[in-house]
PDB file of C-alpha atoms in Angstrom:
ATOM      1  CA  UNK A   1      -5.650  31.538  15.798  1.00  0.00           C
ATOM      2  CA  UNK A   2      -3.657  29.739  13.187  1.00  0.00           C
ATOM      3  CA  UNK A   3      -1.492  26.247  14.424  1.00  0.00           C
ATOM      4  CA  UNK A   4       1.106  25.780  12.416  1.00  0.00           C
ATOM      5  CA  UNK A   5       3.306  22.427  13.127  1.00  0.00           C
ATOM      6  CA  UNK A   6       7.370  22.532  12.318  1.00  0.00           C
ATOM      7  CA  UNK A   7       8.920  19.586  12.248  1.00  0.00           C
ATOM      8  CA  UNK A   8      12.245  20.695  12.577  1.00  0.00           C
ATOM      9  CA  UNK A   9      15.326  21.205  15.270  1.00  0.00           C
ATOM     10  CA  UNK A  10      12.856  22.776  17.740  1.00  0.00           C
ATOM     11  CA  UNK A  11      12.628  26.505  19.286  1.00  0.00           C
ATOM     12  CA  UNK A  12      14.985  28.533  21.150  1.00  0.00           C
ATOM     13  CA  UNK A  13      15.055  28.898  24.823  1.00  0.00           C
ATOM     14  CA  UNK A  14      13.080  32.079  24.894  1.00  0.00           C
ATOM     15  CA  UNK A  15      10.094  30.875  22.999  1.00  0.00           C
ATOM     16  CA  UNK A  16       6.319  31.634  24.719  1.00  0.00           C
ATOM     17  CA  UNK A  17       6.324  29.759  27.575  1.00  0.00           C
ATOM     18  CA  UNK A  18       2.981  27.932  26.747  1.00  0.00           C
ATOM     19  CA  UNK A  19       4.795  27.357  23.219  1.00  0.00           C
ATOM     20  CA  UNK A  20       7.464  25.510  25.120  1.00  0.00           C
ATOM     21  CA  UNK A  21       5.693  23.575  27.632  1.00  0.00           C
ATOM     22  CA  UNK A  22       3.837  21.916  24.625  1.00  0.00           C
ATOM     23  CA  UNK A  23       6.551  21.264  22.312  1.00  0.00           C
ATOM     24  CA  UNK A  24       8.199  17.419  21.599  1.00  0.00           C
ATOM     25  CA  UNK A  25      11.148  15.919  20.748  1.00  0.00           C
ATOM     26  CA  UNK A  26      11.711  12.547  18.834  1.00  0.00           C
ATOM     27  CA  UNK A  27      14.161  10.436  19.683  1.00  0.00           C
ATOM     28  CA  UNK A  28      16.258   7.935  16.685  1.00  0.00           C
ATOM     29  CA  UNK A  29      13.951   5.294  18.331  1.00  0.00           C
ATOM     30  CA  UNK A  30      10.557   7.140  17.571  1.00  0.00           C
ATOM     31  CA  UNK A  31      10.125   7.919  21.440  1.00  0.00           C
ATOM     32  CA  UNK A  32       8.392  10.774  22.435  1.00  0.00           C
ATOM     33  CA  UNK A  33      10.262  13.688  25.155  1.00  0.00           C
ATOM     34  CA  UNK A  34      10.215  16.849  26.146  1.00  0.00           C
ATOM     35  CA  UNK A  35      11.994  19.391  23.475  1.00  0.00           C
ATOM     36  CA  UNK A  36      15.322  21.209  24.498  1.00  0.00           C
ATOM     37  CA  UNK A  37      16.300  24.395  22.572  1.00  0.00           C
ATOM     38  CA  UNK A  38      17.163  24.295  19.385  1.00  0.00           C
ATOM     39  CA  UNK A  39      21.238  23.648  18.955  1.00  0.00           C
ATOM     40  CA  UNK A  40      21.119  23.913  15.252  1.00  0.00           C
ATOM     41  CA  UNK A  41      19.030  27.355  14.934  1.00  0.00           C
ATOM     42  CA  UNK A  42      17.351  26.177  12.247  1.00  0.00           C
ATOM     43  CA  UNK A  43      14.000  25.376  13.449  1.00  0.00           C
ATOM     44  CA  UNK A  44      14.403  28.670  14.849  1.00  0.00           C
ATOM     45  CA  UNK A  45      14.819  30.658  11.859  1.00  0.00           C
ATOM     46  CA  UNK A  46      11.617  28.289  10.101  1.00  0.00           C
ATOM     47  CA  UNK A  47       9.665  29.640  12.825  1.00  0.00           C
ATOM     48  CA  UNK A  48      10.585  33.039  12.742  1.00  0.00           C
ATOM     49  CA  UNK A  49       9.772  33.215   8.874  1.00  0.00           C
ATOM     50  CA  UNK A  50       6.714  31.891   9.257  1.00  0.00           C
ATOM     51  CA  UNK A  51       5.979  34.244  12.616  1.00  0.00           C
ATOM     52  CA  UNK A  52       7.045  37.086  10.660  1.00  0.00           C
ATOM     53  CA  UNK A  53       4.561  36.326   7.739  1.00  0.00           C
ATOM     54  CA  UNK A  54       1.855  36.042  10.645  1.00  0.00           C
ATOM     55  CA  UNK A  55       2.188  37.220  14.036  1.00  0.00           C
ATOM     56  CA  UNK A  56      -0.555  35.531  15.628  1.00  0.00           C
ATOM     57  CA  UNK A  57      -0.030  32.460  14.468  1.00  0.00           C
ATOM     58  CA  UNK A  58       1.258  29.265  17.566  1.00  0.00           C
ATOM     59  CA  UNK A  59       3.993  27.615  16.410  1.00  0.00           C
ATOM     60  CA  UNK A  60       3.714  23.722  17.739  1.00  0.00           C
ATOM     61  CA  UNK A  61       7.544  22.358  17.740  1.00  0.00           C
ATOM     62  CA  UNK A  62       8.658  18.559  17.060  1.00  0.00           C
ATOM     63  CA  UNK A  63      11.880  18.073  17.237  1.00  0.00           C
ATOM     64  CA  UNK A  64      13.572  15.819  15.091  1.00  0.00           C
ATOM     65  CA  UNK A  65      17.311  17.285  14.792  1.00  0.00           C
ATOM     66  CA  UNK A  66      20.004  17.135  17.296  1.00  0.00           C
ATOM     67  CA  UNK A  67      23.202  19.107  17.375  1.00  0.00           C
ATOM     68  CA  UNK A  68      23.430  17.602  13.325  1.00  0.00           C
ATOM     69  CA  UNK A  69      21.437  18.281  10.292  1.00  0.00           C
ATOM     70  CA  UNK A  70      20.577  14.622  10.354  1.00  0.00           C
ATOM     71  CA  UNK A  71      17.494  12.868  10.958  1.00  0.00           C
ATOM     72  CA  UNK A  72      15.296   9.879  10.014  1.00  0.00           C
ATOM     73  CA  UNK A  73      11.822   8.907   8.525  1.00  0.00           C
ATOM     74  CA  UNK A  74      11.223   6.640  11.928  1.00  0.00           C
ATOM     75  CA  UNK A  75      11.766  10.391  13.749  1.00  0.00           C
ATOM     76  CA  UNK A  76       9.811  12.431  11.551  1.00  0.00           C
ATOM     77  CA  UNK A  77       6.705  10.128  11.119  1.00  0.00           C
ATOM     78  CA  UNK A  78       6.614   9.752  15.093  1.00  0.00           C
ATOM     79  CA  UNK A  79       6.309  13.633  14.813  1.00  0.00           C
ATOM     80  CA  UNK A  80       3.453  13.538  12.573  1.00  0.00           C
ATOM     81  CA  UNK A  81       1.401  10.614  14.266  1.00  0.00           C
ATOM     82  CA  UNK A  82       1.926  13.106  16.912  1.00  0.00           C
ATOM     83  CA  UNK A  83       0.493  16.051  15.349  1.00  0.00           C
ATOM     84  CA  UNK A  84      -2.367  13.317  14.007  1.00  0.00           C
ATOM     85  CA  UNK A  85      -3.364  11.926  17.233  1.00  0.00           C
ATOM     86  CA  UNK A  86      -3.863  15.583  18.888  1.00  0.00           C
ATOM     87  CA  UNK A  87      -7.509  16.321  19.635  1.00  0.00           C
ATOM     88  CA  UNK A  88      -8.755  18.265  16.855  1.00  0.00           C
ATOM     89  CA  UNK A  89      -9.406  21.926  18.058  1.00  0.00           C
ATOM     90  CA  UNK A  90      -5.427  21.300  19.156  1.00  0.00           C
ATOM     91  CA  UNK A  91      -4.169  19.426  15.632  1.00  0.00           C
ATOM     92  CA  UNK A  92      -1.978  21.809  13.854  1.00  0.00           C
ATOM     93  CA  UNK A  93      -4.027  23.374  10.870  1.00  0.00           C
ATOM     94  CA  UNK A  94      -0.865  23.433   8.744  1.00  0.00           C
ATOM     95  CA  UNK A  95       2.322  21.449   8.897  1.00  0.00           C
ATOM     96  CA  UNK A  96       5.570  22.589   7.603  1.00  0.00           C
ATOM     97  CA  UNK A  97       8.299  20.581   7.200  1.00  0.00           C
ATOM     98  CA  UNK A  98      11.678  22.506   5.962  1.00  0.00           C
ATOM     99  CA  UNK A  99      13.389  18.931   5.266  1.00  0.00           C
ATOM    100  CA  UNK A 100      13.916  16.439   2.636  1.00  0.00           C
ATOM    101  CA  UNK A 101      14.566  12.457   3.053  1.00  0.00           C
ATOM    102  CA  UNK A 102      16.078  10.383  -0.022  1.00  0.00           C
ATOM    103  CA  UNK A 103      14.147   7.402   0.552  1.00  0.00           C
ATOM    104  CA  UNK A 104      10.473   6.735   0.285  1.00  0.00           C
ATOM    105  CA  UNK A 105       9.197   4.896   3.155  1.00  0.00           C
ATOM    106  CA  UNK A 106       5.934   3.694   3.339  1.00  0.00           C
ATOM    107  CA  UNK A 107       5.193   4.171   6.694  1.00  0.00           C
ATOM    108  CA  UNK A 108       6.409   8.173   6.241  1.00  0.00           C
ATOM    109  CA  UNK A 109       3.837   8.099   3.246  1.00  0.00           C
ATOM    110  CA  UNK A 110       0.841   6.775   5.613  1.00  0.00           C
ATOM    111  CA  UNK A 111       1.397   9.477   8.444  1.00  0.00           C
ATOM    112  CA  UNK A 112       1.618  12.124   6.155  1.00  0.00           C
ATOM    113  CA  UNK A 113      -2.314  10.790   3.994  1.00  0.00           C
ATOM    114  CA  UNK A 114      -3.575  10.375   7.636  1.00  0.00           C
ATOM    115  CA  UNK A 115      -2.723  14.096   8.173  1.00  0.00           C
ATOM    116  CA  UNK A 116      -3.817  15.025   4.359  1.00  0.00           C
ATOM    117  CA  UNK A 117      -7.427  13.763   5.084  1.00  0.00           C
ATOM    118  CA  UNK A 118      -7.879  15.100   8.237  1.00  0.00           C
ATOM    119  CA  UNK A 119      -7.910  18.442   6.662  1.00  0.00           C
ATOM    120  CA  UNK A 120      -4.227  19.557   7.873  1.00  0.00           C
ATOM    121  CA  UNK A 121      -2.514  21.019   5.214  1.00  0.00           C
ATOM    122  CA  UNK A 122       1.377  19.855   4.571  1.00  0.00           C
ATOM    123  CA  UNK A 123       4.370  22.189   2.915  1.00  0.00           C
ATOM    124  CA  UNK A 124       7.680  20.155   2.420  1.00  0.00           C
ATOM    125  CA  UNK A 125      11.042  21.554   1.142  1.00  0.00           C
ATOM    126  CA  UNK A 126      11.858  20.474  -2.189  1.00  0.00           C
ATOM    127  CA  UNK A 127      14.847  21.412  -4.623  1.00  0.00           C
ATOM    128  CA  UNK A 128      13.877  23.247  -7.737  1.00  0.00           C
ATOM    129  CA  UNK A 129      15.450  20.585  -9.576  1.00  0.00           C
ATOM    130  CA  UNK A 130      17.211  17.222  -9.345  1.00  0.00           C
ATOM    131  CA  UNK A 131      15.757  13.834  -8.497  1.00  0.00           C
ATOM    132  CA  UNK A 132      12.254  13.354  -5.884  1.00  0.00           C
ATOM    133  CA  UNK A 133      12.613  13.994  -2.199  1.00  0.00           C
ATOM    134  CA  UNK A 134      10.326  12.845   0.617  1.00  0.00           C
ATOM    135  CA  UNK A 135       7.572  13.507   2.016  1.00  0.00           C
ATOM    136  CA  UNK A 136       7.424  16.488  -0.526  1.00  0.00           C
ATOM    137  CA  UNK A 137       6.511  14.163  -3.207  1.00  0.00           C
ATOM    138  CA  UNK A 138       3.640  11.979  -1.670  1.00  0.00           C
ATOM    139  CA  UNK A 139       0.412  12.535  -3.027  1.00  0.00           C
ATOM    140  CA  UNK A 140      -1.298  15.866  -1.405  1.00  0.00           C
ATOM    141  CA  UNK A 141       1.764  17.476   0.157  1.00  0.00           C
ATOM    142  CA  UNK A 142       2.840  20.963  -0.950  1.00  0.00           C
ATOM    143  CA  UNK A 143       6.118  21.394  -2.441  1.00  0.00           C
ATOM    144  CA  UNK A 144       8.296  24.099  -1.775  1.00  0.00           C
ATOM    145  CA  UNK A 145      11.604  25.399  -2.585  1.00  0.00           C
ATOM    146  CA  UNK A 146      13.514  28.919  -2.988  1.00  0.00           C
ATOM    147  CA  UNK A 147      13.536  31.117  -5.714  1.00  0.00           C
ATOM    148  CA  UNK A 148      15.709  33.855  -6.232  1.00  0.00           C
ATOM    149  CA  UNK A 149      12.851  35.898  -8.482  1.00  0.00           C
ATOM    150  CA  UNK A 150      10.838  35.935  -5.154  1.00  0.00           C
ATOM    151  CA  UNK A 151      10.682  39.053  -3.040  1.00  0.00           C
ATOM    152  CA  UNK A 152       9.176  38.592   0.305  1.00  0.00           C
ATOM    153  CA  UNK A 153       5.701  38.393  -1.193  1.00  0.00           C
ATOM    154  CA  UNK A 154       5.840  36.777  -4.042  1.00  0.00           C
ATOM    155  CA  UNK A 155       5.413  33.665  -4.944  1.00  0.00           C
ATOM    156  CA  UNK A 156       6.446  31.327  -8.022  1.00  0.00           C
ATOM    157  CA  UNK A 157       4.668  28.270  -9.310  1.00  0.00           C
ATOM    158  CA  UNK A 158       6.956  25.708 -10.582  1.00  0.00           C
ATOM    159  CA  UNK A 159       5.099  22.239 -11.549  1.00  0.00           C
ATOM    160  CA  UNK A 160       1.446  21.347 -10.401  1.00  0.00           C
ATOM    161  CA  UNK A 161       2.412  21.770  -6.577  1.00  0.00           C
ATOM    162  CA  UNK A 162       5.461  23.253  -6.431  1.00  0.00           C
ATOM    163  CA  UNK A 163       5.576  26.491  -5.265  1.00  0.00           C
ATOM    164  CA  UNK A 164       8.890  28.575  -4.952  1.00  0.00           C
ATOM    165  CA  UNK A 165       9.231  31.895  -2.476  1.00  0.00           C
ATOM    166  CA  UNK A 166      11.494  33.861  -0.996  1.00  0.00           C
ATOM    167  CA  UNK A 167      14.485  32.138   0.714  1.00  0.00           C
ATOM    168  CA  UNK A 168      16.970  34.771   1.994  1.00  0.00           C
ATOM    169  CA  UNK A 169      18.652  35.057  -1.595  1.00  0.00           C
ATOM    170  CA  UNK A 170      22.288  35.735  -1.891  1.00  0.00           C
ATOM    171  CA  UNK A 171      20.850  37.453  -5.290  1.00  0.00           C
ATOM    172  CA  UNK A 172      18.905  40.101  -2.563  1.00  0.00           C
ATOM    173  CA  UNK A 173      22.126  40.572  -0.551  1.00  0.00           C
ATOM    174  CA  UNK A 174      21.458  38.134   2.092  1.00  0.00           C
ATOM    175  CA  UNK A 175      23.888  36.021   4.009  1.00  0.00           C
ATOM    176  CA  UNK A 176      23.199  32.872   6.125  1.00  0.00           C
ATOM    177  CA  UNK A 177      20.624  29.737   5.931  1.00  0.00           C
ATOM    178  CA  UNK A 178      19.201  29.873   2.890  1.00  0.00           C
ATOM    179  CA  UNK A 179      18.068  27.397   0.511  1.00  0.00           C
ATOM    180  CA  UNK A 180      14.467  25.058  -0.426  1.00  0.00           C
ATOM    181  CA  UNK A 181      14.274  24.637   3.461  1.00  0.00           C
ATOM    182  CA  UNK A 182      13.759  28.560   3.955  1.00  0.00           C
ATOM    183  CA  UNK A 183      11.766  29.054   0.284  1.00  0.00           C
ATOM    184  CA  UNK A 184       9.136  26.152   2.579  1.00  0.00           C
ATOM    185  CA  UNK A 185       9.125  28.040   5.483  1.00  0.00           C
ATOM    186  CA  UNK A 186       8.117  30.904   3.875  1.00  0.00           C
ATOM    187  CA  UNK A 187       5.694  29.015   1.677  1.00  0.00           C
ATOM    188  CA  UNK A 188       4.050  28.056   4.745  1.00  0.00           C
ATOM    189  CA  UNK A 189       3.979  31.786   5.898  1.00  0.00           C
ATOM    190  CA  UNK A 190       2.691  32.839   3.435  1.00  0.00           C
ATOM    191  CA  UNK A 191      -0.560  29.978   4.009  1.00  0.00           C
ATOM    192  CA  UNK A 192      -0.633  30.831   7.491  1.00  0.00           C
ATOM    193  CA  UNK A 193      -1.409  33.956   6.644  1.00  0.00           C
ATOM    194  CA  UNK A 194      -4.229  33.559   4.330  1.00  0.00           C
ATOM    195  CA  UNK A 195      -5.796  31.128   6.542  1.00  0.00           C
ATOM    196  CA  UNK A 196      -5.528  33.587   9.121  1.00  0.00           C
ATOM    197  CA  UNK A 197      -7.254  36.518   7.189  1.00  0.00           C
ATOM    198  CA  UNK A 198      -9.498  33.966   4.895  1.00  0.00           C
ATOM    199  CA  UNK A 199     -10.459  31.158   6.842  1.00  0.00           C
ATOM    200  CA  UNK A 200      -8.691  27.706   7.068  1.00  0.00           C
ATOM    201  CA  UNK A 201      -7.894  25.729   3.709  1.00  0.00           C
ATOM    202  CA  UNK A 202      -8.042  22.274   2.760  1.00  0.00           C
ATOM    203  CA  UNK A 203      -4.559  20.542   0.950  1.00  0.00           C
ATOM    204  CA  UNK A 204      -6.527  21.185  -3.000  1.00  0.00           C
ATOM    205  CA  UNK A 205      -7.548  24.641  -1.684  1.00  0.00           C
ATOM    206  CA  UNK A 206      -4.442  25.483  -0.647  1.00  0.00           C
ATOM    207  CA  UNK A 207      -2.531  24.623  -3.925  1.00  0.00           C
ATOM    208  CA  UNK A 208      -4.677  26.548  -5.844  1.00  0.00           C
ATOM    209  CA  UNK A 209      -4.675  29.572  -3.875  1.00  0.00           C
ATOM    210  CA  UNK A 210      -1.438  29.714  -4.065  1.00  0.00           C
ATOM    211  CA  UNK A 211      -1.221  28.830  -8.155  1.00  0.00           C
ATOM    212  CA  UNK A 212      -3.763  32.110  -8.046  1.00  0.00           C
ATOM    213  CA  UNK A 213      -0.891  34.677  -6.421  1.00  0.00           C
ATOM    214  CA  UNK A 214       1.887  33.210  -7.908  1.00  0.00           C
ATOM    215  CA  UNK A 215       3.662  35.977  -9.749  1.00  0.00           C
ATOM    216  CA  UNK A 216       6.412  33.445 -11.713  1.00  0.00           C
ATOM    217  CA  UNK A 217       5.877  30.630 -13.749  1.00  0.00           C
ATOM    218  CA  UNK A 218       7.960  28.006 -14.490  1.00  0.00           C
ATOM    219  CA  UNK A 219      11.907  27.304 -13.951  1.00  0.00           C
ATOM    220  CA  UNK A 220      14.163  29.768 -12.575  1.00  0.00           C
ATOM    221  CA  UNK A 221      16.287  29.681 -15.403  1.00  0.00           C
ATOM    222  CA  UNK A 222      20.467  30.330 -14.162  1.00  0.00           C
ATOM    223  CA  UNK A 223      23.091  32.097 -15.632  1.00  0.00           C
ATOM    224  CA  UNK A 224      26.623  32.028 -15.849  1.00  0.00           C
TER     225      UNK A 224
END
């Protein structure tokens, strides 16, 4: 079975009760707490992407939203020392984090190599274009936005590891969240699973198993 870590607004209220039971939320402090459902629905719908992509796979929540879209680099690298100091055979296998953070903070940067070299692989949303967002552009982290060429599954390789996917496209008549945060989540589906048909990959193993499907290359270019 396949861990996958979101670091997100949490679950809803009818996740698997085991799911539940195990999940965390972050307070602005760095404290650790029990989760409470998810009040934004977006951790929700980053779960149910990558759940769609592959069923079997156990969604471990850290919660690092409230009832805002608004969060911190003190919350999410409490979530991923978290994630870090789990026992191994419990440690998330892969990491997805459908967020972005202006600032570089060094302490973010350190959580996130800890994770890198303990064989956990990291996807972080990234735009397609416009100035560096973090932790999606620390050494060894996956990079992941949406792209409108993308069907469900297909992916698009836009610099060395940036990957665009899917992301619930206006362009394919969808309405709702959409957006880099989605194009990670389903970046990280479709990782999940391949590790769950092909065996677990490491962070440079994962990049270029993706660079081998990707079906686009380069820039989506915009018109109009």
């Amino acid at each position: 079975m396949i861990r996958v870590g979101v670091i997100d607004s949490g679950g809803p209220a009818d996740d698997p009760p085991g799911e539940r039971a195990l999940a965390r939320a972050f307070a602005p402090d760095g404290s650790a707490q029990p989760a409470e459902p998810d009040r934004l629905g977006h951790g929700s719908a980053v779960a149910g992407i990558i759940r769609r992509a592959s069923p079997g796979a156990r969604i471990v929540h850290a919660q690092v939203f409230d009832a805002r879209p608004v969060t911190s680099a003190l919350r999410v690298t409490a979530a991923l020392r978290w994630f870090a100091g789990m026992a191994p055979d419990e440690r998330p296998d892969l990491i997805c984090l459908s967020l972005g953070l202006a600032a570089d903070r060094a302490p973010l940067e350190r959580a996130c190599a800890a994770l890198v070299e303990a064989g956990a692989v990291l996807v972080a949303a990234h735009p397609a274009r416009g100035p560096a967002c973090y932790p999606a552009a620390y050494p060894g982290i996956i990079a992941a936005t949406g792209d409108a060429r993308c069907g469900w599954d297909e992916i698009s390789q836009l610099g060395p590891a940036l990957f665009g996917a899917w992301c619930n496209s206006p362009e394919h008549g969808a309405r709702g969240m959409g957006g880099a945060s989605l194009g990670a989540a389903r970046i990280a589906g479709h990782l999940a699973a391949i590790m769950a048909s092909e065996g677990r990959l490491s962070g440079p193993t994962a990049i270029a198993t993706l660079s081998a499907r990707a079906r686009h290359h380069g820039p989506e270019h915009k018109h109009g």
